[in-house]
Coordinates of C-alpha atoms and ligand atoms in Angstrom, one line a residue:
M253 CA 102.0 141.0 88.0
S254 CA 102.2 137.8 85.8
K255 CA 104.8 135.8 86.0
K256 CA 106.1 132.7 83.6
K257 CA 105.7 128.9 84.4
G258 CA 108.9 127.5 84.5
Y259 CA 111.0 130.4 86.5
K260 CA 108.1 131.3 89.4
N261 CA 110.9 129.4 91.4
H262 CA 114.2 132.0 90.9
S263 CA 115.7 134.2 92.9
F264 CA 115.1 136.7 90.0
I265 CA 112.3 137.2 90.6
E266 CA 112.5 137.1 94.6
D267 CA 115.3 139.6 94.1
G268 CA 113.4 142.1 91.4
K269 CA 116.8 142.7 90.4
I270 CA 117.3 146.1 88.6
V271 CA 118.0 145.7 84.4
L272 CA 119.9 148.7 82.6
I273 CA 119.1 148.2 78.8
I274 CA 120.9 150.6 76.6
G275 CA 119.1 151.1 73.7
A276 CA 115.6 150.6 74.5
S277 CA 113.2 152.9 72.5
S278 CA 112.8 150.0 70.0
G279 CA 113.2 146.3 68.6
I280 CA 115.3 144.5 70.4
G281 CA 115.8 146.6 73.6
K282 CA 111.9 147.7 74.1
N283 CA 111.3 144.3 73.9
V284 CA 113.6 142.9 76.0
A285 CA 111.9 144.7 78.2
L286 CA 108.7 143.9 78.3
A287 CA 110.0 140.5 78.2
L288 CA 111.6 141.1 81.5
A289 CA 108.2 143.2 82.9
N290 CA 106.7 139.9 83.1
Y291 CA 109.7 137.8 85.1
G292 CA 109.1 140.7 88.1
A293 CA 112.9 142.9 87.2
K294 CA 112.9 147.1 87.9
L295 CA 114.4 148.6 84.6
I296 CA 116.1 151.4 84.1
I297 CA 115.6 152.6 80.2
V298 CA 118.4 153.9 78.0
A299 CA 117.9 155.7 74.6
R300 CA 117.9 159.5 72.3
R301 CA 114.3 159.6 71.2
E302 CA 112.8 161.0 73.8
K303 CA 109.4 160.4 72.5
K304 CA 110.0 156.4 71.5
L305 CA 111.2 155.9 75.0
I306 CA 107.9 157.4 77.0
Q307 CA 105.8 155.4 74.8
T308 CA 108.3 152.3 75.9
T309 CA 108.1 153.5 79.7
R310 CA 103.9 154.0 79.2
Q311 CA 103.7 150.5 78.1
L312 CA 106.1 149.1 80.9
R313 CA 104.0 151.2 83.4
K314 CA 100.8 149.8 82.9
L315 CA 102.8 146.0 83.6
K316 CA 103.0 147.5 86.9
I317 CA 106.8 148.2 85.9
K318 CA 108.8 150.1 88.3
V319 CA 111.1 151.6 85.7
L320 CA 113.5 154.6 85.3
P321 CA 113.5 156.4 81.4
I322 CA 117.0 158.0 80.8
I323 CA 117.3 160.0 77.6
G324 CA 120.4 159.6 76.6
D325 CA 123.0 158.8 74.1
I326 CA 126.1 156.3 75.1
R327 CA 128.3 158.1 72.4
D328 CA 128.8 161.2 75.5
R329 CA 131.0 160.5 78.3
D330 CA 128.8 163.3 80.2
D331 CA 125.3 161.3 79.2
R332 CA 127.3 157.8 80.3
A333 CA 128.0 159.1 83.7
R334 CA 124.8 160.6 84.6
I335 CA 123.2 156.8 83.7
I336 CA 124.9 155.4 86.0
A337 CA 124.7 158.4 88.5
H338 CA 120.3 158.5 88.4
S339 CA 120.8 155.0 88.1
L340 CA 122.2 154.1 91.4
K341 CA 120.1 157.0 92.8
K342 CA 117.0 155.2 92.1
F343 CA 118.0 151.8 92.6
G344 CA 121.3 151.7 94.7
R345 CA 122.6 148.4 92.5
V346 CA 122.8 147.2 89.0
D347 CA 122.0 143.8 88.6
V348 CA 122.4 143.2 84.8
L349 CA 123.9 145.9 81.9
I350 CA 122.7 144.7 78.5
N351 CA 124.5 146.7 75.6
N352 CA 122.1 146.6 73.2
A353 CA 122.6 149.6 71.6
G354 CA 123.6 150.0 67.7
L355 CA 123.4 150.5 64.5
G356 CA 124.5 149.1 61.1
K357 CA 125.0 151.2 58.2
A358 CA 124.6 148.9 54.4
N359 CA 127.7 150.4 52.4
L360 CA 131.2 149.5 50.6
F361 CA 134.1 150.3 52.7
L362 CA 135.4 152.1 49.9
E363 CA 132.1 154.6 49.4
Q364 CA 131.7 154.7 53.1
P365 CA 131.7 158.6 54.3
I366 CA 134.2 158.5 57.9
S367 CA 131.4 160.2 59.8
E368 CA 129.1 157.0 59.5
I369 CA 132.3 155.3 60.7
D370 CA 132.8 157.2 63.3
E371 CA 128.9 156.9 64.7
L372 CA 129.2 152.8 64.0
I373 CA 132.6 152.4 66.0
E374 CA 131.4 155.1 68.3
T375 CA 128.0 153.5 68.9
N376 CA 128.6 150.0 68.7
I377 CA 132.0 149.5 70.2
L378 CA 133.5 152.3 72.3
G379 CA 130.4 153.0 74.1
L380 CA 129.4 149.5 74.6
I381 CA 132.8 149.1 76.0
K382 CA 132.8 152.8 78.2
M383 CA 129.1 151.8 79.7
T384 CA 130.7 148.4 80.8
K385 CA 134.4 150.1 82.3
L386 CA 131.2 152.0 84.5
V387 CA 128.6 149.0 85.7
I388 CA 131.5 146.5 86.3
P389 CA 132.8 148.3 89.8
I390 CA 129.4 148.6 90.3
M391 CA 128.8 144.6 90.3
K392 CA 132.1 144.3 92.2
V393 CA 131.5 145.5 95.2
Q394 CA 127.8 143.8 94.6
N395 CA 129.5 140.6 94.2
E396 CA 127.5 139.8 91.5
G397 CA 126.6 140.9 88.2
L398 CA 125.6 140.0 84.6
I399 CA 126.6 141.5 81.4
I400 CA 124.6 141.2 78.0
N401 CA 126.2 142.2 75.1
I402 CA 124.2 142.0 71.6
S403 CA 127.3 141.1 68.9
S404 CA 125.2 140.1 65.6
S405 CA 125.4 136.4 63.5
L406 CA 127.6 138.8 61.2
A407 CA 130.1 138.5 63.5
L408 CA 130.5 135.1 62.8
L409 CA 129.5 135.2 58.9
P410 CA 130.8 138.5 58.4
V411 CA 128.8 139.5 54.4
Y412 CA 129.0 142.1 51.4
P413 CA 128.7 145.5 52.2
F414 CA 128.9 145.6 56.0
A415 CA 132.8 145.5 56.8
V416 CA 133.0 148.0 59.4
Y417 CA 129.5 147.1 60.9
C418 CA 130.8 143.1 60.9
A419 CA 134.5 144.2 62.2
T420 CA 132.2 146.0 65.1
K421 CA 130.1 143.6 66.0
S422 CA 133.4 140.8 65.8
A423 CA 135.2 143.5 68.4
V424 CA 131.6 142.5 70.4
R425 CA 132.0 138.9 70.9
T426 CA 136.4 139.2 71.0
F427 CA 135.7 141.8 74.1
S428 CA 133.1 139.7 76.0
D429 CA 135.5 136.7 75.3
C430 CA 137.9 138.4 76.9
I431 CA 136.2 139.9 79.8
R432 CA 134.7 136.9 80.7
D433 CA 137.7 135.7 82.8
E434 CA 138.9 138.2 84.4
V435 CA 135.6 139.6 86.2
K436 CA 134.4 135.8 87.3
E437 CA 136.2 136.4 90.3
Y438 CA 133.9 138.8 91.4
G439 CA 130.7 136.5 90.4
I440 CA 130.3 138.6 87.4
K441 CA 129.0 136.7 84.0
V442 CA 129.1 137.7 80.7
S443 CA 126.9 136.6 77.8
T444 CA 126.9 137.2 73.9
V445 CA 124.0 137.6 71.7
F446 CA 124.7 136.5 67.8
P447 CA 120.8 137.9 66.1
G448 CA 120.3 137.3 62.7
P449 CA 117.4 139.3 61.0
Y450 CA 114.9 140.4 63.2
D451 CA 111.9 142.6 62.2
T452 CA 113.2 146.1 64.1
E453 CA 114.1 149.7 63.0
F454 CA 117.7 147.9 62.3
H455 CA 117.4 147.1 58.7
K456 CA 115.5 151.1 58.0
V457 CA 118.7 152.6 59.5
A458 CA 121.6 150.6 57.5
G459 CA 119.7 152.0 54.7
L460 CA 118.0 149.1 53.2
D461 CA 114.9 148.6 51.7
D462 CA 113.2 146.2 54.3
S463 CA 109.6 145.8 52.4
S464 CA 111.2 142.1 51.3
F465 CA 114.0 141.2 53.5
Q466 CA 113.3 138.0 55.5
S467 CA 113.4 138.4 58.7
Y468 CA 112.5 136.8 62.2
S469 CA 109.9 137.9 64.7
V470 CA 111.7 140.0 67.5
L471 CA 109.4 138.8 70.5
K472 CA 110.7 135.1 70.6
L473 CA 114.3 136.6 70.6
A474 CA 113.3 138.9 73.3
E475 CA 111.8 136.2 75.0
K476 CA 115.5 134.4 74.6
I477 CA 116.9 137.3 76.0
A478 CA 115.2 137.5 78.7
K479 CA 115.4 133.9 80.3
L480 CA 119.3 134.6 79.3
V481 CA 118.9 137.1 82.4
I482 CA 117.7 134.6 84.2
K483 CA 119.7 131.7 83.8
P484 CA 123.1 133.0 81.9
K485 CA 125.2 131.5 79.3
E486 CA 128.2 132.5 77.6
N487 CA 127.1 132.8 74.1
L488 CA 123.1 132.8 72.2
I489 CA 123.0 132.3 68.7
Q490 CA 119.1 132.9 67.2
P491 CA 117.5 131.9 65.6
W492 CA 119.0 128.3 66.3
F493 CA 118.9 127.1 62.7
Y494 CA 122.5 129.7 62.2
I495 CA 124.3 127.3 64.6
P496 CA 124.5 124.7 61.9
L497 CA 124.5 127.7 59.2
I498 CA 127.2 129.5 60.9
W499 CA 129.3 125.9 61.7
I500 CA 129.4 125.2 58.2
A501 CA 129.9 128.2 56.8
T502 CA 133.2 128.9 59.0
R503 CA 134.7 125.5 58.8
F504 CA 134.8 125.3 54.5
R505 CA 135.8 128.7 53.5
F506 CA 135.4 127.8 50.0
I507 CA 131.8 128.1 51.4
K508 CA 132.3 131.0 51.6
R509 CA 134.3 132.6 48.9
K510 CA 131.6 130.6 46.3
I511 CA 128.8 130.6 48.1
T512 CA 128.0 133.4 51.3
L513 CA 129.5 136.3 50.1
P514 CA 128.3 136.1 46.5
I515 CA 124.7 135.8 47.5
S516 CA 124.8 138.1 50.5
K517 CA 126.2 140.6 47.5
S518 CA 123.4 139.7 44.7
I519 CA 120.8 140.5 47.7
M520 CA 121.9 143.0 49.0
E521 CA 122.4 144.8 45.9
G522 CA 118.9 144.2 45.4
K523 CA 117.8 146.1 48.5
I524 CA 120.4 148.6 49.6
K525 CA 117.5 151.7 49.1
K526 CA 117.5 153.2 45.1
E527 CA 118.5 156.6 46.1
K528 CA 121.9 155.6 47.7
L529 CA 123.0 153.5 44.7
E530 CA 122.1 156.4 42.2
F531 CA 123.9 158.9 45.1
T532 CA 127.0 155.9 44.7
K533 CA 126.5 156.6 40.6
K534 CA 126.7 160.0 41.0
E535 CA 130.0 160.2 43.3
E536 CA 131.5 157.5 40.6
K537 CA 130.8 160.3 37.9
L538 CA 132.2 162.8 40.3
K539 CA 135.6 161.0 40.8
I540 CA 135.9 159.8 37.0
V541 CA 135.6 163.7 36.1
V542 CA 137.9 165.0 38.7
K543 CA 140.1 162.2 37.4
H544 CA 140.6 163.6 34.0
A545 CA 140.4 166.9 34.6
Ligands
NAP279 N1 117.6 143.3 63.7 C1 118.7 142.7 63.4 O1 118.4 142.4 62.9 C2 119.7 142.3 64.0 C3 120.5 141.6 63.8 C4 121.7 141.3 64.3 C5 122.1 142.6 65.5 N2 121.5 143.2 65.7 C6 122.0 144.4 67.2 O2 120.3 144.2 68.1 C7 121.0 145.8 68.7 C8 119.4 146.4 68.6 O3 119.3 146.5 67.2 P1 117.7 146.4 67.0 O4 117.3 145.7 66.0 O5 116.8 146.5 67.7 O6 117.6 147.9 65.9 P2 116.8 149.8 66.8 O7 115.8 148.7 66.4 O8 117.5 149.6 65.5 O9 117.2 149.8 68.0 C9 118.5 150.2 67.8 C10 118.4 151.1 69.8 O10 119.8 151.1 69.9 C11 119.7 152.8 70.4 N3 120.8 153.2 70.1 C12 121.1 153.5 68.7 N4 122.1 154.7 68.7 C13 122.1 154.6 70.3 C14 123.2 155.7 70.9 N5 124.0 156.5 70.8 N6 123.0 155.7 72.2 C15 121.7 155.5 72.9 N7 120.9 154.4 72.5 C16 121.5 154.3 71.0 C17 117.8 153.1 69.3 O11 117.8 154.0 70.3 P3 117.6 156.1 69.5 O12 117.7 155.7 68.5 O13 115.9 156.4 70.4 O14 118.9 156.5 70.5 C18 117.5 152.1 69.5 O15 116.6 151.9 70.8 C19 122.2 146.4 68.0 O16 123.0 146.3 68.4 C20 121.8 145.5 66.3 O17 123.4 145.7 66.0 C21 120.1 143.3 65.2

């Protein structure tokens, strides 16, 4: 197996640590799995779409990686229990949990159906908290572990029209910050990742027309997250130039009010899929009819 230069002496490679990645059938999770394959990790990969997860499994096995695929939905209590049971049966431990499963929905809060709000909260925050709750006791017994929570740059710099998504990702950030001190004494570390826009299925799932969307290569981000597994740090903002951008925009509120929000509003309006806008317009008419009836 080929090992990346510069990380050869790290115990991670020698130990062949067990990494559990939630949401590895596409995008960031899949590419982190492939990046970690280069570092000798043993992987447990989870997602709902069987076909896509098996594709990832095949790619990893070609690299001679020990991988356990588990089809599961982190919103489901039995699935979460099954993920843990199968992981322990196969490998006997979990060294790293990557809470990556998540989705966004581009929708005005006033227009957003409750079912969409439920999906965002149940996946992005409840699923993540409940997976963490199951894995921490295992790491406590091991007296070591690492939890990587995938938040978003939108947790730091909220934009239009992602109110509920931004709220879930801020919750991920706050949750990570709160448990970090609590689990430190058991040798467990907690990292939070704040990605900007990357080329995954995220935009399609969110209902954005991504054909002209400016996004960055997910390969580079995946490599950075894989390195985080080897050398953990509390926060990772990517791409790097989002660090000064976020710093400036959060310190000077007028920038957010006068620049960030209006710009994101005009950009997003052009990118929300046309069918969605038409649907919204129809809804608007319906409301007026009801009002005057
Ligand atoms: N790409 C970006 O621009 C960006 C920016 C900031 C943050 N993020 C965050 O990065 C994470 C990964 O997203 P991505 O960009 O890689 O998008 P993606 O390509 O859509 O990947 C999302 C992954 O999560 C899995 N997933 C979703 N709901 C799940 C559930 N209930 N149970 C189990 N797995 C589930 C999906 O698999 P199945 O559908 O097969 O279940 C898929 O593997 C998300 O938390 C997202 O919010 C992305």
